[in-house]
PDB file of C-alpha atoms and ligand atoms in Angstrom:
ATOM      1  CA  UNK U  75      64.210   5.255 127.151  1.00  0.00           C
ATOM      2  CA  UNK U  76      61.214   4.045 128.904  1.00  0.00           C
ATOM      3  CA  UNK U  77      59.328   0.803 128.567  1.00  0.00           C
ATOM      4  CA  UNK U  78      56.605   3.327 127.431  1.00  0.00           C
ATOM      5  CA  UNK U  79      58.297   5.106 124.868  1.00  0.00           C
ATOM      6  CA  UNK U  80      60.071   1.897 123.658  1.00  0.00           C
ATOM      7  CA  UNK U  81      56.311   0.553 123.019  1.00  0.00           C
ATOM      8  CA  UNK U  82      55.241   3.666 121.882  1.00  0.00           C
ATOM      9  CA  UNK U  83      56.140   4.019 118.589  1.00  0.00           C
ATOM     10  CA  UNK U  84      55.876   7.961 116.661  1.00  0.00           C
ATOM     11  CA  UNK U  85      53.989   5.615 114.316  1.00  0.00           C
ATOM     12  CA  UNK U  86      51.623   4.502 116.672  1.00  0.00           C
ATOM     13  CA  UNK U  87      51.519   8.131 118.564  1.00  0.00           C
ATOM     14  CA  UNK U  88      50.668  10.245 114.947  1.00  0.00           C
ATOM     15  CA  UNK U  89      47.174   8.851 114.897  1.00  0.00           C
ATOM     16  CA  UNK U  90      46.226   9.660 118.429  1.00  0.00           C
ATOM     17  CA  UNK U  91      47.849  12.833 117.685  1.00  0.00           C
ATOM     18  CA  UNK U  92      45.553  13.833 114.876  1.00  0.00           C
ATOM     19  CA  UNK U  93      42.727  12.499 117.112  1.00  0.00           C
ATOM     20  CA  UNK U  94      44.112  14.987 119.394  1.00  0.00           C
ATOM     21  CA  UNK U  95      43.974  17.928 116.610  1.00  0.00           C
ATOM     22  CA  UNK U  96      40.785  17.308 115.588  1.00  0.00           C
ATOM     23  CA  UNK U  97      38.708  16.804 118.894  1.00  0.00           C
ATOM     24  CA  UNK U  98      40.898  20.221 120.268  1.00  0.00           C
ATOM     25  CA  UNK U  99      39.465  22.270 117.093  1.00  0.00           C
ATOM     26  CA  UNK U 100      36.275  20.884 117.976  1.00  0.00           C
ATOM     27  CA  UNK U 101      36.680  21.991 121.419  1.00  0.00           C
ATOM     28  CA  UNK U 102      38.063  24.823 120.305  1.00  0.00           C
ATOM     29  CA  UNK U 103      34.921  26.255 117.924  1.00  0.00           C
ATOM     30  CA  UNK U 104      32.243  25.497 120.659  1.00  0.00           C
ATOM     31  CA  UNK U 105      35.151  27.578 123.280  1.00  0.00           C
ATOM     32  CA  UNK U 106      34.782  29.847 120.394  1.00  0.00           C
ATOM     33  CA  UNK U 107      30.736  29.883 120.542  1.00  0.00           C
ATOM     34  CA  UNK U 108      30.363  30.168 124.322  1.00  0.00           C
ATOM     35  CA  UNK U 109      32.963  33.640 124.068  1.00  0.00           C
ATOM     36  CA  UNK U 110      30.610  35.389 121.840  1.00  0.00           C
ATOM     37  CA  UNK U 111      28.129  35.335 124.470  1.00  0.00           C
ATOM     38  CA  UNK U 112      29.997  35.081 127.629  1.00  0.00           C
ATOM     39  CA  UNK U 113      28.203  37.848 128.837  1.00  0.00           C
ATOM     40  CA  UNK U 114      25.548  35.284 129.606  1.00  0.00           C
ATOM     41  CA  UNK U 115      27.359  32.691 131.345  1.00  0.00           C
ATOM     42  CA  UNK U 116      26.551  31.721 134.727  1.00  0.00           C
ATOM     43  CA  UNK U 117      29.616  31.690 136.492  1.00  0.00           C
ATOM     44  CA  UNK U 118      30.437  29.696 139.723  1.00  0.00           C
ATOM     45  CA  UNK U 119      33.175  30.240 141.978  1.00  0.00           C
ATOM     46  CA  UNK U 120      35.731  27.527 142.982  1.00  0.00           C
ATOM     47  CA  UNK U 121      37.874  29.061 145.234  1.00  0.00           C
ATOM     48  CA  UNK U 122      39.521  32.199 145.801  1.00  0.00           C
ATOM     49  CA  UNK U 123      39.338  34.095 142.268  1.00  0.00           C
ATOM     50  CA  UNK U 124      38.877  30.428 140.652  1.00  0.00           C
ATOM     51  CA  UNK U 125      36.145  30.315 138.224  1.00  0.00           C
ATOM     52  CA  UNK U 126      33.872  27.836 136.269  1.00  0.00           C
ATOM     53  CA  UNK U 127      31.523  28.343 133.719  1.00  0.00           C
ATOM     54  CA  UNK U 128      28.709  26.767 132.026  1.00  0.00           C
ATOM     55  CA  UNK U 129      31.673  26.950 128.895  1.00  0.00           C
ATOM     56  CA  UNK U 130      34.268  25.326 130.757  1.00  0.00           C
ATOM     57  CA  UNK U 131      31.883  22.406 131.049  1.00  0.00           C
ATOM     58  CA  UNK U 132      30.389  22.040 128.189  1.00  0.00           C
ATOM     59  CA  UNK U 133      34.109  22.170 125.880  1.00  0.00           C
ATOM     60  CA  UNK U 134      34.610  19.434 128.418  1.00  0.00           C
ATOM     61  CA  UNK U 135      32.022  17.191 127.951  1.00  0.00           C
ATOM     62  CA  UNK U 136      32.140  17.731 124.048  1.00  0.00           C
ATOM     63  CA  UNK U 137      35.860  17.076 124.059  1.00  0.00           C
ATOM     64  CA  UNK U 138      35.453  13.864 126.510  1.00  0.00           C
ATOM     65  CA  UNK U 139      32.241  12.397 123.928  1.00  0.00           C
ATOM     66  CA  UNK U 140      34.337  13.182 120.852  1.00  0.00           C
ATOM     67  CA  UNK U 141      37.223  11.331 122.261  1.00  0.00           C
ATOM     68  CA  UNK U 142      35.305   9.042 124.030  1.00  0.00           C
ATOM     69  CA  UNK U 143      33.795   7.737 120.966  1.00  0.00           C
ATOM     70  CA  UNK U 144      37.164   7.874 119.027  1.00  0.00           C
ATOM     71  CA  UNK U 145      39.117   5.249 122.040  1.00  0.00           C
ATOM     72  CA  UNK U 146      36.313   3.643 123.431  1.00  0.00           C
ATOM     73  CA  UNK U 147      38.855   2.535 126.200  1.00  0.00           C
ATOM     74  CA  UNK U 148      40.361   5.393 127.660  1.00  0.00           C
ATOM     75  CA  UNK U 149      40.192   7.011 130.724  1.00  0.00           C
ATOM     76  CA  UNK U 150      39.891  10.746 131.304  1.00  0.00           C
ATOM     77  CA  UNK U 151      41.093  13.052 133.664  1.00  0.00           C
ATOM     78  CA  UNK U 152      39.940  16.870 133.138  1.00  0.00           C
ATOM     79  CA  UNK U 153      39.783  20.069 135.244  1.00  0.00           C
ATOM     80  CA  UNK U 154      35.874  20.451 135.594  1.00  0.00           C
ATOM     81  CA  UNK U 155      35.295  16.762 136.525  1.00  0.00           C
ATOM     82  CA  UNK U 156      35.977  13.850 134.931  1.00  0.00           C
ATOM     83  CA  UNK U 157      38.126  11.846 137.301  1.00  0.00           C
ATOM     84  CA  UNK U 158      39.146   8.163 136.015  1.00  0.00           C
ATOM     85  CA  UNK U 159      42.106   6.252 136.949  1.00  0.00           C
ATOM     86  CA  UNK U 160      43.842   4.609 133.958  1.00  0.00           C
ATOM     87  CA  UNK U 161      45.260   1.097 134.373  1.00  0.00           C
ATOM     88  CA  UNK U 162      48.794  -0.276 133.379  1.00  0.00           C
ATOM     89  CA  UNK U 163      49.148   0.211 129.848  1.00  0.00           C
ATOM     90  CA  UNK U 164      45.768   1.825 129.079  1.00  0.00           C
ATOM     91  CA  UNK U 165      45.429   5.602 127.888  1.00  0.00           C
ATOM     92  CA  UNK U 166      44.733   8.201 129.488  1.00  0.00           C
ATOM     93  CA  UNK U 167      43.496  11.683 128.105  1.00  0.00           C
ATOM     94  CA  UNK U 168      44.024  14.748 130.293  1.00  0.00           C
ATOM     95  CA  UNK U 169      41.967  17.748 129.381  1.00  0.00           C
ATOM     96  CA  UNK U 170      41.633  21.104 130.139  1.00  0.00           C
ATOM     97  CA  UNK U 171      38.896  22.537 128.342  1.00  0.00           C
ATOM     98  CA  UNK U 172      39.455  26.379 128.923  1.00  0.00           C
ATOM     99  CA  UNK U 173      42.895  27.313 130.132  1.00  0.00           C
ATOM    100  CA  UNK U 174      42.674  31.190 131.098  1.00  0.00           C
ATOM    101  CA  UNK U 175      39.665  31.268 132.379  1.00  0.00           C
ATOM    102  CA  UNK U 176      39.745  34.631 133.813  1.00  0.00           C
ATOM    103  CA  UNK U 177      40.513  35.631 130.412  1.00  0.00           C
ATOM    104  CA  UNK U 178      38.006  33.956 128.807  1.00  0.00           C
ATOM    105  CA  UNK U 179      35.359  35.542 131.525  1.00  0.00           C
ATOM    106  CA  UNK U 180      36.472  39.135 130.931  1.00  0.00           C
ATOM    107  CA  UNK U 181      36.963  39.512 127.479  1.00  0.00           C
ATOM    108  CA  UNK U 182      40.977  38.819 127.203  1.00  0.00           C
ATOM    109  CA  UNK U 183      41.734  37.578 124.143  1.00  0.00           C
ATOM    110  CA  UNK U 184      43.656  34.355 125.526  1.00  0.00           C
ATOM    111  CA  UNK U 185      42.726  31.260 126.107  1.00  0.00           C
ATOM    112  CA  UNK U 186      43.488  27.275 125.120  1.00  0.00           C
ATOM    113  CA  UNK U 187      42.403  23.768 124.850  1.00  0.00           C
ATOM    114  CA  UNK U 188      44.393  21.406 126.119  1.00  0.00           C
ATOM    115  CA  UNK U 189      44.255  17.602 125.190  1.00  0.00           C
ATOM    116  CA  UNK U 190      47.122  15.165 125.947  1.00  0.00           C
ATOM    117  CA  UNK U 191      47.400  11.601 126.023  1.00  0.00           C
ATOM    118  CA  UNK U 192      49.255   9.779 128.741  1.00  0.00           C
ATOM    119  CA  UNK U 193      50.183   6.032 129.248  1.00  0.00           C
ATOM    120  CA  UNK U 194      51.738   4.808 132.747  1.00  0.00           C
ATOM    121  CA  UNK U 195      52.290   8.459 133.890  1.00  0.00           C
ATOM    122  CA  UNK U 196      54.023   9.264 130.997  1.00  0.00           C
ATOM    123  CA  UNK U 197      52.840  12.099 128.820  1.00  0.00           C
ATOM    124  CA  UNK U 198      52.749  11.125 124.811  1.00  0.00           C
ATOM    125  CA  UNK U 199      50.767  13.204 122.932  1.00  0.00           C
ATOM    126  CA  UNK U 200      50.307  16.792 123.209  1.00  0.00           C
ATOM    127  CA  UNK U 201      47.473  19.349 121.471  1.00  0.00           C
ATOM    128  CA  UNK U 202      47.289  22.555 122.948  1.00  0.00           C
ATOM    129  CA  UNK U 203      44.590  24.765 120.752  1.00  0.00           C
ATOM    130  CA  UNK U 204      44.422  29.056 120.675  1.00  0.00           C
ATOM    131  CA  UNK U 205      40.834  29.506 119.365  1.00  0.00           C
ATOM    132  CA  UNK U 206      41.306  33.274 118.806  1.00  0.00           C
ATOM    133  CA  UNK U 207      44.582  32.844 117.330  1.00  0.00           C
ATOM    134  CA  UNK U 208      43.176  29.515 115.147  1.00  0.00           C
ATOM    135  CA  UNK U 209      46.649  28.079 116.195  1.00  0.00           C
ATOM    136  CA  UNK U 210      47.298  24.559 116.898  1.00  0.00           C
ATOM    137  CA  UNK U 211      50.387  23.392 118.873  1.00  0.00           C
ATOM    138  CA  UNK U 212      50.859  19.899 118.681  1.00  0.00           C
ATOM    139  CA  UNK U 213      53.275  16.812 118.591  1.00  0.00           C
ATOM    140  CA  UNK U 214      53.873  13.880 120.419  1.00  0.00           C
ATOM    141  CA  UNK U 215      57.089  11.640 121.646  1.00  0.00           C
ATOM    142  CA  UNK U 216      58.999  11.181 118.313  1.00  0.00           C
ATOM    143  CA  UNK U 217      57.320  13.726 116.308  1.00  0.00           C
ATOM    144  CA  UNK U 218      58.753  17.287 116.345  1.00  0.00           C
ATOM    145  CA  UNK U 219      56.405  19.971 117.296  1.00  0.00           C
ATOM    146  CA  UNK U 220      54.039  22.134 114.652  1.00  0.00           C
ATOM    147  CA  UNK U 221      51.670  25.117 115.023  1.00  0.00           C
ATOM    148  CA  UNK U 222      48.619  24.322 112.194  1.00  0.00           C
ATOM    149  CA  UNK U 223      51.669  22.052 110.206  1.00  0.00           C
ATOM    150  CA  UNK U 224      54.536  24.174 110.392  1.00  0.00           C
ATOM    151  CA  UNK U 225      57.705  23.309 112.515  1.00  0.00           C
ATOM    152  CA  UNK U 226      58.624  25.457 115.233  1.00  0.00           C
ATOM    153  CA  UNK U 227      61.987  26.588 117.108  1.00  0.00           C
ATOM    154  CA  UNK U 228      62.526  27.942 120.823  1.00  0.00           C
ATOM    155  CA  UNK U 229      64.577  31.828 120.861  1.00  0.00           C
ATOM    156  CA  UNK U 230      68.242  31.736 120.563  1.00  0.00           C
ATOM    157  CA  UNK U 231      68.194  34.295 123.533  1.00  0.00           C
ATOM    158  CA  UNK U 232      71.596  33.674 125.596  1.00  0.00           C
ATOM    159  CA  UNK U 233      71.390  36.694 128.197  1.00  0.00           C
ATOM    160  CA  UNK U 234      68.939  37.024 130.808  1.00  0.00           C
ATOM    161  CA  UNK U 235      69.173  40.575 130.281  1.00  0.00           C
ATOM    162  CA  UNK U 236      67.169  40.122 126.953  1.00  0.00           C
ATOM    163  CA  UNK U 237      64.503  37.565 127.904  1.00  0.00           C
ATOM    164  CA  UNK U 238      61.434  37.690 128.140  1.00  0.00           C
ATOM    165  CA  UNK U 239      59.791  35.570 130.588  1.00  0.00           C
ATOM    166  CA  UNK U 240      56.310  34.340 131.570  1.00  0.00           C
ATOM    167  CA  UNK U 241      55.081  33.811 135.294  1.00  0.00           C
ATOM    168  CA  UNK U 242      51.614  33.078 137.043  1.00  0.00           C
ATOM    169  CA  UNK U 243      50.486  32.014 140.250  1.00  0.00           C
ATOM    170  CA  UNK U 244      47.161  30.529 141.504  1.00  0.00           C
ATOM    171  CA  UNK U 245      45.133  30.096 144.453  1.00  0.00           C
ATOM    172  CA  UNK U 246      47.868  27.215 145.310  1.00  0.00           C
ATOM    173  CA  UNK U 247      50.725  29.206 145.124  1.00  0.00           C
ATOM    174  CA  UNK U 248      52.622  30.354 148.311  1.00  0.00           C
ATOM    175  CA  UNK U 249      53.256  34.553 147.915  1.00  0.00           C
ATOM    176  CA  UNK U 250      56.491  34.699 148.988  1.00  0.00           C
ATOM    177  CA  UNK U 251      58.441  32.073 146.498  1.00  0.00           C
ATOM    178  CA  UNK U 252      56.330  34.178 143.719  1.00  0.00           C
ATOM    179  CA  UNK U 253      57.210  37.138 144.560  1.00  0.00           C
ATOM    180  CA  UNK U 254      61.107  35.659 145.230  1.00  0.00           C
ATOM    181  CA  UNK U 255      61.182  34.351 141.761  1.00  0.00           C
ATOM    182  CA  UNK U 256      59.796  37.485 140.342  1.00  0.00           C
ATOM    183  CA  UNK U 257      62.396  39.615 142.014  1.00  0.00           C
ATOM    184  CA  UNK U 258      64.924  37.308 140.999  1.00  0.00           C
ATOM    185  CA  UNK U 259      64.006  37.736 137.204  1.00  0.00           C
ATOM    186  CA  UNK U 260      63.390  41.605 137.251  1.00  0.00           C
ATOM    187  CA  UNK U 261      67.081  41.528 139.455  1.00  0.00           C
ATOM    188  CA  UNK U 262      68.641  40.023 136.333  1.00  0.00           C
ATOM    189  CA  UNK U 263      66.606  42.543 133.578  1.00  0.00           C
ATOM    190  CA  UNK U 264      64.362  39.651 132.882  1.00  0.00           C
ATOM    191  CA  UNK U 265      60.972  41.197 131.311  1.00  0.00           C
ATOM    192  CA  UNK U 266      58.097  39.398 132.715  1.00  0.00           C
ATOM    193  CA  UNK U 267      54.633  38.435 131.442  1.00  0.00           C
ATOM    194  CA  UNK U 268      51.849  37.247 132.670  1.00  0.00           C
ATOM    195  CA  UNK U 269      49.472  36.081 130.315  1.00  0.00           C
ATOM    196  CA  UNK U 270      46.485  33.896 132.176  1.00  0.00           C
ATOM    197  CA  UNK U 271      46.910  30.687 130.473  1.00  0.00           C
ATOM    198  CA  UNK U 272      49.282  28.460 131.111  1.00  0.00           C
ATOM    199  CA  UNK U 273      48.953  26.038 128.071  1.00  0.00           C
ATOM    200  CA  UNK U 274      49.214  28.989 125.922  1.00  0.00           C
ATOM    201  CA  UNK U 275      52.386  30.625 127.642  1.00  0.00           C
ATOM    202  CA  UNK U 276      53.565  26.740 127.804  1.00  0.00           C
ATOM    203  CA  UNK U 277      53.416  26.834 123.520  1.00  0.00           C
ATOM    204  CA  UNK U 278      55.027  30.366 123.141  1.00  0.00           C
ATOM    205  CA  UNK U 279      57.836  28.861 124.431  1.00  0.00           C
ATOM    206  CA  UNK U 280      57.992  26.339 122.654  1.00  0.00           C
ATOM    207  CA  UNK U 281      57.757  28.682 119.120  1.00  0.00           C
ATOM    208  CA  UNK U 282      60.083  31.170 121.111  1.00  0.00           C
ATOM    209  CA  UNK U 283      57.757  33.928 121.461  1.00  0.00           C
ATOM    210  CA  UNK U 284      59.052  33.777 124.720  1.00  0.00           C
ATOM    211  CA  UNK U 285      62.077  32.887 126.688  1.00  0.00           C
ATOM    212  CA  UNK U 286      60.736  30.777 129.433  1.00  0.00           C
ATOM    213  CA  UNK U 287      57.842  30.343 131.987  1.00  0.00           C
ATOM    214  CA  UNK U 288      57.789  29.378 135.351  1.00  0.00           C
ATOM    215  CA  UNK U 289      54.943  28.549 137.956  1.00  0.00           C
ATOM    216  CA  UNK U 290      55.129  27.263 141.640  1.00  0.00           C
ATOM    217  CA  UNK U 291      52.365  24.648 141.332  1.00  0.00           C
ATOM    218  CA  UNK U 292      50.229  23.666 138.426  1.00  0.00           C
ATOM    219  CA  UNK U 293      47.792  20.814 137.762  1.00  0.00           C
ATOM    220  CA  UNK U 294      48.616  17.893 135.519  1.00  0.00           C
ATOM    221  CA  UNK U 295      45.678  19.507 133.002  1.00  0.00           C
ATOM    222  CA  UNK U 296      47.640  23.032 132.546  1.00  0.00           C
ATOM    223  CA  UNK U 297      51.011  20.764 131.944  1.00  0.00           C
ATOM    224  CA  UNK U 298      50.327  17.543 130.123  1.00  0.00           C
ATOM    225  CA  UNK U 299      49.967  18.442 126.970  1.00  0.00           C
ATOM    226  CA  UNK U 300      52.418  21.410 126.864  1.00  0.00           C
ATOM    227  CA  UNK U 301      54.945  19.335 128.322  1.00  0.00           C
ATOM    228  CA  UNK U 302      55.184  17.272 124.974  1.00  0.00           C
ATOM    229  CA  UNK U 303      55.172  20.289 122.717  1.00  0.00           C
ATOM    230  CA  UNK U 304      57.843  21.765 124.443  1.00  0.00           C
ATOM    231  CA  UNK U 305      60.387  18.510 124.791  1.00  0.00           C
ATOM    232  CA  UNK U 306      59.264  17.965 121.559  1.00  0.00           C
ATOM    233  CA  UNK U 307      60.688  21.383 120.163  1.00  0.00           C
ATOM    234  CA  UNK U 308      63.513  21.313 121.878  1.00  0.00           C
ATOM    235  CA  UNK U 309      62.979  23.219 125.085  1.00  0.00           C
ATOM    236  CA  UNK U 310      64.139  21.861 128.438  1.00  0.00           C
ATOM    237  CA  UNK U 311      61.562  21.324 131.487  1.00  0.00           C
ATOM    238  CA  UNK U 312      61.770  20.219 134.770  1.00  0.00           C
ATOM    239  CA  UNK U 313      61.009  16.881 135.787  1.00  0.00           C
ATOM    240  CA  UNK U 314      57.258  17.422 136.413  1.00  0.00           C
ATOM    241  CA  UNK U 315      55.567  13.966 135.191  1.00  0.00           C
ATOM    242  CA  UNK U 316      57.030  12.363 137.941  1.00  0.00           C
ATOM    243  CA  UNK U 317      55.966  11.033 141.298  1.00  0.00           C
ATOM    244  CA  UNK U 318      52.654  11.869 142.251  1.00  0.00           C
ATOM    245  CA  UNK U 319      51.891  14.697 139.457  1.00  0.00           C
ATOM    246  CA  UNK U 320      48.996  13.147 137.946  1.00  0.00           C
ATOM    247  CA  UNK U 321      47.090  13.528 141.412  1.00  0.00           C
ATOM    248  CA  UNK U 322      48.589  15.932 142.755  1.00  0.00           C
ATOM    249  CA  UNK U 323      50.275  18.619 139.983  1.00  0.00           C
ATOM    250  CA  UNK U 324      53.437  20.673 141.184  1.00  0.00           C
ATOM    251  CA  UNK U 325      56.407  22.840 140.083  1.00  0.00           C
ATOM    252  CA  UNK U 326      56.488  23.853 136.359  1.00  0.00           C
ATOM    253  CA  UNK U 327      59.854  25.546 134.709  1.00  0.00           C
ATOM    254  CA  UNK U 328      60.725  25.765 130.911  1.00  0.00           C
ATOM    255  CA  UNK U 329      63.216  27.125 128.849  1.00  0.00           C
ATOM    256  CA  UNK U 330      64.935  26.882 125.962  1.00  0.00           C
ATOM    257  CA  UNK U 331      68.671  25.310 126.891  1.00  0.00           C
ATOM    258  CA  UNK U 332      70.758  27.897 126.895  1.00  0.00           C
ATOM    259  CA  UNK U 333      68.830  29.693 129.339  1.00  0.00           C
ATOM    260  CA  UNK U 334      67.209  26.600 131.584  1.00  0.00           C
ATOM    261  CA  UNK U 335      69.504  26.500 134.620  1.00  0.00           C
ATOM    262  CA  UNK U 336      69.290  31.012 134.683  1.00  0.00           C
ATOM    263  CA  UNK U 337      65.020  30.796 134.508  1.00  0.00           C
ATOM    264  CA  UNK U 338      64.878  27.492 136.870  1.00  0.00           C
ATOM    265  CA  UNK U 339      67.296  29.238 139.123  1.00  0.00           C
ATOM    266  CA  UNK U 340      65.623  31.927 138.992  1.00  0.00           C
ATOM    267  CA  UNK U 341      62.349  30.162 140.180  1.00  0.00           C
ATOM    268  CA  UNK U 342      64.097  28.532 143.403  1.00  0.00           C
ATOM    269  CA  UNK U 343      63.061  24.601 142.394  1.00  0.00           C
TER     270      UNK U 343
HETATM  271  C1  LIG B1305      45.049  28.816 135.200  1.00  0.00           C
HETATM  272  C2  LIG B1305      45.796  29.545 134.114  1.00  0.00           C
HETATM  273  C3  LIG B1305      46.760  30.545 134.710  1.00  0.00           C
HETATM  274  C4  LIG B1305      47.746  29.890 135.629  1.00  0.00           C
HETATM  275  C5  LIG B1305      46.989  29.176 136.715  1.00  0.00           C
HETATM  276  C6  LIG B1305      46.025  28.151 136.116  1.00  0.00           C
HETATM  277  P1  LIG B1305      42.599  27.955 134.504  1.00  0.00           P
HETATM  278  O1  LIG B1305      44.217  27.803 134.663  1.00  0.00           O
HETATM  279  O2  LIG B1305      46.522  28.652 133.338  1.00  0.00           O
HETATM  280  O3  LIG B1305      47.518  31.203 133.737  1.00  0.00           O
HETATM  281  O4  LIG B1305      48.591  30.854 136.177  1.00  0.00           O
HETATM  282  O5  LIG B1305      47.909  28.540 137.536  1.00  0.00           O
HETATM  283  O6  LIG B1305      45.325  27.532 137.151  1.00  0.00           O
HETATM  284  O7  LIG B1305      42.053  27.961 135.879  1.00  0.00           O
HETATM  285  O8  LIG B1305      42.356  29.214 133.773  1.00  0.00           O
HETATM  286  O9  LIG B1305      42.228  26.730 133.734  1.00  0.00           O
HETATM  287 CA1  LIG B1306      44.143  25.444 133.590  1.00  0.00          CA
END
């Protein structure tokens, strides 16, 4: 166990956790209030089919003022800006205040919050909120993973040949290991999804709604917190919170056990 964890008690962890739950609803409902008239968003472009809105940024300051005002010390890290390194010791909350995006812009009903807390590189706490759904993934290093309170378990699916497994790819990703991977699972009678969020195809694993998901290279916002609620439920990941992920993202696999080492092969890393 790390010195982290060892400090880290689930004790200590529940109330930053239901921090977590509430500021991510909060996020959630003014997600919620931007999507009813996304029509009128202004909408900038980051890159190559990468999108920000007005919405993206304003769940992101409301969920970095709400937290903000809950840990006065923290430091953030989120996808549309906020950019503070966190010292030995002190937390850090990465955010992603709409996950999907693309969804969100066009209409498709699929989209998350994503709040996690993270001391010394080391994700603890993980809130992943589905305003559409009004689900709410959470748990954090001791605590078993819940959607809105209730526990959840990963599929008992042994055979390739009946998964069903997520993929996605961004601006970052390199075509041919996608396209590799994808053959691979389709080879094997995988069926594949893509669903435009990563948080949220990070949590249906997690409650087994699917077998796995795999991406070449995320960021630490799309991971953090889904990392958590999958470890926590008993899904196996690769080791992605390591080296220099917090700056720099990289590889993401998950799977329930039985079927890790098939899906990771399957994705080449
Ligand atoms: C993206 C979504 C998408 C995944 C991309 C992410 P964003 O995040 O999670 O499903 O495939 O890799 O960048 O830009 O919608 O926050
Ligand atoms: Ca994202």
């Amino acid at each position: 166990m790390s010195e982290t964890r060892r400090l880290l008690s689930p004790d200590r962890l529940r109330p930053w956790m239901d921090a977590a739950i509430e500021v991510a609803t909060l996020g959630g409902a003014r997600a919620l209030q931007w999507w009813h008239k996304r029509a009128t968003l202004t909408v900038e472009q980051k890159g190559k089919n990468d999108w920000v809105s007005e919405a993206d940024r304003d769940v992101e300051r409301t969920v970095v003022a709400e937290l903000r005002r809950r840990f006065p010390g923290a430091a953030f890290l989120g996808e549309e800006g906020a950019k503070e390194q966190a010292g030995p010791g002190q937390l850090l909350w990465v955010i992603d205040p709409i996950d999907g995006t693309t969804n969100f812009l066009r209409g498709m009903p699929l989209f998350a919050v994503s709040v996690a807390a993270v001391v010394d590189g080391e994700p603890v706490v993980g809130v992943i909120r589905l305003p559409l759904q009004a689900e709410t993934f959470a748990a954090a290093r001791g605590v078993p993973t819940t959607v809105n309170g209730a526990p959840v378990s990963p599929s008992k699916v042994s055979h390739l040949d009946e998964a069903v497994v997520a993929l996605g790819s961004n601006r970052k990703s390199e075509p041919g290991p996608v396209s590799a991977s994808y053959a691979r699972l389709i080879e094997q009678g995988v069926e594949v999804r893509r669903l435009g969020s990563a948080c949220a195809a990070t949590c249906f694993v997690a409650c087994g709604r699917v077998d796995g998901y795999l991406e070449q290279h995320l960021s630490p916002w799309d991971v953090a917190a889904g990392l958590v609620i999958v470890e926590e439920a008993g899904v196996r990941a690769n080791d992605y919170a390591s080296g220099t992920w917090l700056s720099s993202g990289g590889p993401w696999v998950c799977a329930p056990p039985q079927l890790f080492e098939g899906v990771r092969q399957a994705a080449g890393f």
